[in-house]
C-alpha cells in the first residue's frame, strides 16, 4: 500500500486565495489594507530569504508587507524601541520578529514586547495561555497548517490517538493543544520519552516536529496512520551540486509504504506556515478594527 500524499503546496494556494478574498473585503469595509511588519536582525542568509518571502507573500495577497532590516549589533533597547513604535502604529496589524535573534539579545524579552493583539506568530505568553485555556486568539502558524492538512486528510480526530513528537512552544505544544481541542487523545513525546517507537506505533495521527533527519522510521508507524512531518532538515550529502537536500523528521520512503496519508518534505507543512501567517494578519486586523 502506498500512502496518499498530502500536498501542502496545493493547499497553501487555496489558503492564500481565501486570504486574498478576506483582504479585499477588509479593504472594502475599512478603506485600508491590513499591515504586516517583519523585523529582521542581522545577516543570517536563511533568515533573509524567509523574511523576503514573507514580505512578498503579504504584498501578493493585498496586505501591506514591510521588512525592517536591522544590523546584527543593534542594542536590545533599540530593537525594543522599534517594537514599541510598531505596537503604537495604527496601520500595523501584525508584527513578526524573525528568529533566531543575535545571542546578545534576549529573545524572550523582545517577543514579550510585541503587543499580543499584533502577535501574528502566536508566540506571546498571552496568546499561548489563551490557546491552553481553550480560548484561542492568535495561534502559531505551523500548528494551524498541520490542522488544515489533517482536515484535507479527512481524519476523524474525535477520540483518535494523536502523538506529537516534540514539545517546542512554536510547534509541539500548540499543535498538541489544537488536537486536544479537536477531541483527540493526545500524547506529547520528547527526547526523554521511553520507547519512542512503541509510543509512535499507537498513533492514528503522528506529528513529527523534532529536527532530527528521518528519525521516525517506517516500522514506528501504525498501518494506515496519518503522518504530518513538520521537520525541515538539510542533509549535506554532496547531492544537488553540493547543496545537499532537504528531508523531514520522518523516513519518507519507508513511511509511505505503511502510512495511510503523509506530508512530503519539502512541499508539505512548510508552505502552509506562510499562508497561515497571512491569515493571522487578517484576523489581527479584523479584531483591531472591531475594538
Ligand atoms: P525545537 O528544537 O525547538 O524542538 C525539538 C523538539 O524535539 C524538542 O521538544 C525535543 O525534546 C524533541 N527532540 C529532539 N530530539 C529528539 C529525539 N531524539 N527523540 C525525541 N524527541 C526529540 O524544534 P522546533 O519545534 O522549532 O522545530 C522542529 C522541526 O520542525 C525542525 O526541523 C524545524 O526546522 C521544523 N520547523 C518547520 C516549520 C515549517 O514551517 N515546516 C516551522 C517550524 C519548525 P526536548 O524538549 O526533550 O529537548
Tab-separated table of C-alpha atoms and ligand atoms in Angstrom:
chain	number	residue	atom	x	y	z
A	1	UNK	CA	0.000	0.000	0.000
A	2	UNK	CA	1.275	3.473	-0.797
A	3	UNK	CA	0.102	6.419	1.285
A	4	UNK	CA	-1.845	9.383	-0.057
A	5	UNK	CA	0.465	12.386	-0.357
A	6	UNK	CA	-0.922	15.441	1.400
A	7	UNK	CA	0.322	18.358	-0.707
A	8	UNK	CA	0.819	21.465	1.365
A	9	UNK	CA	1.779	23.358	-1.766
A	10	UNK	CA	-1.671	22.998	-3.337
A	11	UNK	CA	-3.442	23.558	-0.024
A	12	UNK	CA	-1.404	26.721	0.634
A	13	UNK	CA	-2.608	28.110	-2.713
A	14	UNK	CA	-6.202	27.562	-1.551
A	15	UNK	CA	-5.488	29.263	1.805
A	16	UNK	CA	-3.820	32.202	0.047
A	17	UNK	CA	-6.908	32.505	-2.189
A	18	UNK	CA	-9.042	32.686	0.972
A	19	UNK	CA	-6.724	35.376	2.347
A	20	UNK	CA	-6.944	37.427	-0.870
A	21	UNK	CA	-10.773	37.393	-0.600
A	22	UNK	CA	-10.659	38.294	3.108
A	23	UNK	CA	-8.200	41.128	2.439
A	24	UNK	CA	-10.365	42.506	-0.391
A	25	UNK	CA	-13.388	42.517	1.919
A	26	UNK	CA	-11.424	44.160	4.743
A	27	UNK	CA	-10.234	46.871	2.336
A	28	UNK	CA	-13.789	47.480	1.121
A	29	UNK	CA	-15.052	47.785	4.694
A	30	UNK	CA	-12.253	49.859	6.213
A	31	UNK	CA	-10.618	51.625	3.248
A	32	UNK	CA	-7.183	50.337	4.209
A	33	UNK	CA	-5.026	47.255	3.752
A	34	UNK	CA	-4.065	45.008	6.673
A	35	UNK	CA	-0.392	45.604	7.555
A	36	UNK	CA	2.299	43.062	8.372
A	37	UNK	CA	5.686	44.323	9.584
A	38	UNK	CA	8.557	41.851	9.624
A	39	UNK	CA	11.636	42.615	11.735
A	40	UNK	CA	14.945	41.050	10.738
A	41	UNK	CA	18.078	41.499	12.837
A	42	UNK	CA	21.484	40.543	11.451
A	43	UNK	CA	22.659	38.905	8.276
A	44	UNK	CA	21.766	35.227	8.521
A	45	UNK	CA	21.252	34.280	4.829
A	46	UNK	CA	18.385	31.832	5.531
A	47	UNK	CA	16.556	34.443	7.631
A	48	UNK	CA	16.950	36.966	4.802
A	49	UNK	CA	15.280	34.539	2.370
A	50	UNK	CA	12.460	33.708	4.837
A	51	UNK	CA	11.679	37.343	5.631
A	52	UNK	CA	11.760	38.445	1.990
A	53	UNK	CA	9.378	35.584	1.162
A	54	UNK	CA	7.029	36.681	3.938
A	55	UNK	CA	7.034	40.306	2.776
A	56	UNK	CA	6.483	39.232	-0.851
A	57	UNK	CA	3.678	36.789	0.065
A	58	UNK	CA	1.934	39.521	2.068
A	59	UNK	CA	2.083	42.041	-0.775
A	60	UNK	CA	0.823	39.428	-3.275
A	61	UNK	CA	-2.310	38.967	-1.144
A	62	UNK	CA	-3.002	42.704	-0.894
A	63	UNK	CA	-1.536	43.006	2.614
A	64	UNK	CA	0.846	45.931	3.172
A	65	UNK	CA	4.033	43.991	3.879
A	66	UNK	CA	7.094	45.825	5.172
A	67	UNK	CA	10.508	44.481	6.086
A	68	UNK	CA	12.624	46.251	8.737
A	69	UNK	CA	16.252	45.142	8.400
A	70	UNK	CA	18.478	45.972	11.379
A	71	UNK	CA	22.213	45.437	11.906
A	72	UNK	CA	23.397	42.429	13.947
A	73	UNK	CA	24.975	44.724	16.561
A	74	UNK	CA	21.779	46.670	17.284
A	75	UNK	CA	21.176	47.017	21.024
A	76	UNK	CA	18.274	45.289	22.740
A	77	UNK	CA	16.934	48.712	23.767
A	78	UNK	CA	16.960	49.998	20.167
A	79	UNK	CA	15.124	46.874	18.998
A	80	UNK	CA	12.559	47.251	21.792
A	81	UNK	CA	12.088	50.887	20.752
A	82	UNK	CA	11.216	49.785	17.196
A	83	UNK	CA	8.771	47.163	18.544
A	84	UNK	CA	7.180	49.892	20.682
A	85	UNK	CA	6.775	52.138	17.623
A	86	UNK	CA	5.207	49.303	15.607
A	87	UNK	CA	2.876	48.484	18.523
A	88	UNK	CA	1.687	52.103	18.504
A	89	UNK	CA	1.223	52.454	14.720
A	90	UNK	CA	-2.374	52.215	13.566
A	91	UNK	CA	-1.536	50.788	10.130
A	92	UNK	CA	0.400	47.864	11.636
A	93	UNK	CA	-1.787	44.835	12.393
A	94	UNK	CA	0.866	42.131	12.604
A	95	UNK	CA	4.444	42.191	13.901
A	96	UNK	CA	6.765	39.291	13.253
A	97	UNK	CA	10.271	39.171	14.716
A	98	UNK	CA	12.338	36.697	12.711
A	99	UNK	CA	14.151	34.142	14.876
A	100	UNK	CA	16.874	33.429	15.772
A	101	UNK	CA	17.967	36.803	17.143
A	102	UNK	CA	21.672	37.502	17.781
A	103	UNK	CA	22.920	35.952	21.046
A	104	UNK	CA	23.379	39.336	22.762
A	105	UNK	CA	19.630	39.988	22.524
A	106	UNK	CA	17.221	38.253	24.876
A	107	UNK	CA	14.595	36.755	22.538
A	108	UNK	CA	12.012	36.299	25.289
A	109	UNK	CA	12.205	39.970	26.239
A	110	UNK	CA	11.718	41.033	22.603
A	111	UNK	CA	8.884	38.589	21.849
A	112	UNK	CA	7.108	39.556	25.081
A	113	UNK	CA	7.288	43.210	23.990
A	114	UNK	CA	5.152	42.571	20.895
A	115	UNK	CA	1.559	43.561	21.595
A	116	UNK	CA	-0.484	40.326	21.990
A	117	UNK	CA	-3.052	41.890	19.618
A	118	UNK	CA	-0.373	42.111	16.879
A	119	UNK	CA	1.426	38.848	17.679
A	120	UNK	CA	0.713	37.077	14.365
A	121	UNK	CA	3.240	34.346	15.227
A	122	UNK	CA	1.128	33.466	18.274
A	123	UNK	CA	4.247	33.184	20.478
A	124	UNK	CA	3.313	35.751	23.159
A	125	UNK	CA	2.567	34.153	26.565
A	126	UNK	CA	-0.899	35.762	26.497
A	127	UNK	CA	-1.746	34.021	23.227
A	128	UNK	CA	-0.150	30.737	24.382
A	129	UNK	CA	-2.224	30.960	27.579
A	130	UNK	CA	-5.436	31.680	25.703
A	131	UNK	CA	-4.833	28.650	23.474
A	132	UNK	CA	-4.159	26.449	26.501
A	133	UNK	CA	-7.351	27.767	28.134
A	134	UNK	CA	-9.433	26.763	25.136
A	135	UNK	CA	-9.963	30.384	24.025
A	136	UNK	CA	-7.597	30.630	21.032
A	137	UNK	CA	-6.961	34.094	19.576
A	138	UNK	CA	-3.702	34.270	17.589
A	139	UNK	CA	-2.404	30.710	17.207
A	140	UNK	CA	1.077	29.741	15.892
A	141	UNK	CA	1.065	29.321	12.110
A	142	UNK	CA	2.752	25.921	11.650
A	143	UNK	CA	0.307	24.133	14.006
A	144	UNK	CA	-2.612	25.757	12.145
A	145	UNK	CA	-1.118	24.396	8.913
A	146	UNK	CA	-0.887	20.904	10.454
A	147	UNK	CA	-4.572	21.025	11.400
A	148	UNK	CA	-5.559	22.137	7.906
A	149	UNK	CA	-3.607	19.194	6.464
A	150	UNK	CA	-5.474	16.834	8.812
A	151	UNK	CA	-8.711	18.342	7.546
A	152	UNK	CA	-7.540	17.648	3.975
A	153	UNK	CA	-6.824	14.058	5.012
A	154	UNK	CA	-10.434	13.870	6.347
A	155	UNK	CA	-9.228	12.465	9.671
A	156	UNK	CA	-11.878	11.952	12.322
A	157	UNK	CA	-9.928	13.345	15.287
A	158	UNK	CA	-12.649	12.656	17.837
A	159	UNK	CA	-11.187	10.051	20.196
A	160	UNK	CA	-8.261	9.340	17.851
A	161	UNK	CA	-4.825	8.665	19.328
A	162	UNK	CA	-2.613	11.586	18.329
A	163	UNK	CA	1.092	11.516	19.130
A	164	UNK	CA	3.142	14.706	18.812
A	165	UNK	CA	6.909	14.161	18.872
A	166	UNK	CA	8.467	17.453	20.026
A	167	UNK	CA	7.378	19.894	22.731
A	168	UNK	CA	8.576	23.295	21.496
A	169	UNK	CA	6.475	26.404	22.111
A	170	UNK	CA	6.454	27.020	18.358
A	171	UNK	CA	5.156	23.662	17.114
A	172	UNK	CA	4.849	20.736	19.550
A	173	UNK	CA	2.897	22.290	22.418
A	174	UNK	CA	0.466	24.404	20.345
A	175	UNK	CA	-0.304	21.590	17.882
A	176	UNK	CA	-0.992	19.311	20.861
A	177	UNK	CA	-3.419	21.949	22.219
A	178	UNK	CA	-5.233	22.154	18.883
A	179	UNK	CA	-5.518	18.358	18.675
A	180	UNK	CA	-6.873	18.272	22.229
A	181	UNK	CA	-9.412	20.957	21.349
A	182	UNK	CA	-10.459	18.749	18.420
A	183	UNK	CA	-11.111	15.932	20.933
A	184	UNK	CA	-8.135	13.734	20.077
A	185	UNK	CA	-6.417	11.765	22.839
A	186	UNK	CA	-3.036	13.437	22.801
A	187	UNK	CA	0.412	12.203	23.809
A	188	UNK	CA	3.368	14.585	23.682
A	189	UNK	CA	6.707	12.790	23.272
A	190	UNK	CA	10.173	14.327	23.558
A	191	UNK	CA	13.852	13.484	23.975
A	192	UNK	CA	13.295	11.785	27.360
A	193	UNK	CA	10.359	9.644	26.237
A	194	UNK	CA	10.915	5.943	26.879
A	195	UNK	CA	10.481	3.548	23.950
A	196	UNK	CA	9.520	6.224	21.434
A	197	UNK	CA	8.918	3.682	18.615
A	198	UNK	CA	6.153	1.985	20.669
A	199	UNK	CA	4.593	5.343	21.581
A	200	UNK	CA	4.536	6.294	17.892
A	201	UNK	CA	3.106	2.910	16.855
A	202	UNK	CA	-0.036	3.652	18.916
A	203	UNK	CA	-0.732	6.800	16.892
A	204	UNK	CA	-3.646	7.160	14.480
A	205	UNK	CA	-2.221	10.621	13.837
A	206	UNK	CA	1.519	11.160	14.159
A	207	UNK	CA	3.040	14.637	14.107
A	208	UNK	CA	6.835	14.794	13.975
A	209	UNK	CA	8.377	18.146	14.997
A	210	UNK	CA	11.825	17.158	16.164
A	211	UNK	CA	14.584	18.482	13.924
A	212	UNK	CA	16.372	15.118	13.540
A	213	UNK	CA	16.619	13.974	9.909
A	214	UNK	CA	14.495	10.883	9.140
A	215	UNK	CA	14.318	9.851	12.799
A	216	UNK	CA	10.819	8.321	12.596
A	217	UNK	CA	11.195	5.015	10.766
A	218	UNK	CA	8.541	3.162	8.778
A	219	UNK	CA	8.456	0.452	11.478
A	220	UNK	CA	7.341	3.099	14.046
A	221	UNK	CA	4.164	3.849	12.107
A	222	UNK	CA	0.806	2.144	12.599
A	223	UNK	CA	-0.525	0.888	9.251
A	224	UNK	CA	-2.948	3.453	7.837
A	225	UNK	CA	-1.897	6.263	10.215
A	226	UNK	CA	-1.843	9.880	9.052
A	227	UNK	CA	1.668	11.312	9.334
A	228	UNK	CA	2.432	15.035	9.378
A	229	UNK	CA	6.145	15.717	9.049
A	230	UNK	CA	6.989	19.215	10.294
A	231	UNK	CA	10.763	18.747	10.220
A	232	UNK	CA	12.912	20.608	7.725
A	233	UNK	CA	16.493	19.372	7.838
A	234	UNK	CA	19.277	19.975	5.360
A	235	UNK	CA	21.419	16.920	4.763
A	236	UNK	CA	24.835	17.742	3.310
A	237	UNK	CA	25.487	14.548	1.405
A	238	UNK	CA	27.046	16.190	-1.615
A	239	UNK	CA	23.828	15.790	-3.651
A	240	UNK	CA	22.209	18.566	-5.675
A	241	UNK	CA	25.501	20.013	-6.894
A	242	UNK	CA	26.917	20.069	-3.354
A	243	UNK	CA	23.944	21.978	-1.914
A	244	UNK	CA	22.602	18.868	-0.187
A	245	UNK	CA	18.916	18.014	0.146
A	246	UNK	CA	16.012	18.773	2.465
A	247	UNK	CA	14.494	15.927	4.435
A	248	UNK	CA	11.893	15.745	7.168
A	249	UNK	CA	11.922	14.081	10.567
A	250	UNK	CA	10.259	11.012	9.018
A	251	UNK	CA	11.995	8.456	6.776
A	252	UNK	CA	9.634	9.198	3.897
A	253	UNK	CA	10.487	6.248	1.600
A	254	UNK	CA	9.749	3.778	4.425
A	255	UNK	CA	6.763	5.655	5.859
A	256	UNK	CA	4.931	5.935	2.547
A	257	UNK	CA	4.663	2.122	2.440
A	258	UNK	CA	2.897	1.981	5.832
A	259	UNK	CA	1.004	5.224	6.428
A	260	UNK	CA	-2.473	5.993	5.119
A	261	UNK	CA	-1.502	9.577	4.290
A	262	UNK	CA	1.708	11.565	4.681
A	263	UNK	CA	3.089	15.031	4.019
A	264	UNK	CA	6.228	15.366	1.858
A	265	UNK	CA	9.281	17.482	2.715
A	266	UNK	CA	9.606	19.925	1.082
A	267	UNK	CA	6.087	20.841	-0.062
A	268	UNK	CA	4.152	19.669	2.996
A	269	UNK	CA	3.753	21.757	6.138
A	270	UNK	CA	6.256	24.466	5.071
A	271	UNK	CA	4.109	26.330	2.507
A	272	UNK	CA	1.179	26.424	4.938
A	273	UNK	CA	3.199	28.227	7.588
A	274	UNK	CA	3.454	31.397	5.486
A	275	UNK	CA	-0.156	31.063	4.307
A	276	UNK	CA	-1.351	30.988	7.933
A	277	UNK	CA	0.862	33.948	8.813
A	278	UNK	CA	-1.143	35.904	6.235
A	279	UNK	CA	-4.417	34.545	7.653
A	280	UNK	CA	-3.364	35.577	11.160
A	281	UNK	CA	-2.594	39.085	9.884
A	282	UNK	CA	-6.149	39.434	8.581
A	283	UNK	CA	-7.545	38.017	11.851
A	284	UNK	CA	-5.473	40.545	13.844
A	285	UNK	CA	-6.607	43.387	11.558
A	286	UNK	CA	-10.266	42.406	11.975
A	287	UNK	CA	-10.009	42.283	15.762
A	288	UNK	CA	-8.227	45.604	15.927
A	289	UNK	CA	-10.762	47.292	13.676
A	290	UNK	CA	-13.640	45.818	15.718
A	291	UNK	CA	-12.302	47.018	19.085
B	1	LIG	P1	12.973	22.535	18.764
B	1	LIG	O1	14.415	22.210	18.631
B	1	LIG	O2	12.562	23.761	19.465
B	1	LIG	O3	12.249	21.303	19.475
B	1	LIG	C1	12.532	19.989	19.117
B	1	LIG	C2	11.765	19.044	19.997
B	1	LIG	O4	12.086	17.720	19.579
B	1	LIG	C3	12.110	19.157	21.472
B	1	LIG	O5	10.946	19.105	22.247
B	1	LIG	C4	12.990	17.939	21.740
B	1	LIG	O6	12.821	17.356	23.008
B	1	LIG	C5	12.468	16.950	20.705
B	1	LIG	N1	13.525	16.001	20.342
B	1	LIG	C6	14.787	16.281	19.934
B	1	LIG	N2	15.459	15.134	19.705
B	1	LIG	C7	14.613	14.122	19.988
B	1	LIG	C8	14.731	12.718	19.970
B	1	LIG	N3	15.858	12.116	19.601
B	1	LIG	N4	13.656	11.987	20.318
B	1	LIG	C9	12.503	12.580	20.687
B	1	LIG	N5	12.319	13.921	20.727
B	1	LIG	C10	13.370	14.680	20.386
B	1	LIG	O7	12.414	22.482	17.278
B	1	LIG	P2	11.093	23.137	16.604
B	1	LIG	O8	9.870	22.617	17.265
B	1	LIG	O9	11.280	24.589	16.459
B	1	LIG	O10	11.226	22.505	15.139
B	1	LIG	C11	11.160	21.118	14.921
B	1	LIG	C12	11.412	20.836	13.446
B	1	LIG	O11	10.397	21.471	12.687
B	1	LIG	C13	12.729	21.408	12.898
B	1	LIG	O12	13.214	20.528	11.891
B	1	LIG	C14	12.330	22.718	12.281
B	1	LIG	O13	13.200	23.103	11.229
B	1	LIG	C15	10.971	22.362	11.745
B	1	LIG	N6	10.068	23.515	11.604
B	1	LIG	C16	9.367	23.577	10.447
B	1	LIG	C17	8.467	24.588	10.253
B	1	LIG	C18	7.680	24.605	8.993
B	1	LIG	O14	7.189	25.636	8.607
B	1	LIG	N7	7.512	23.450	8.331
B	1	LIG	C19	8.261	25.650	11.252
B	1	LIG	C20	8.975	25.430	12.483
B	1	LIG	C21	9.857	24.395	12.625
B	1	LIG	P3	13.272	18.078	24.381
B	1	LIG	O15	12.223	19.127	24.621
B	1	LIG	O16	13.234	16.992	25.363
B	1	LIG	O17	14.622	18.658	24.125
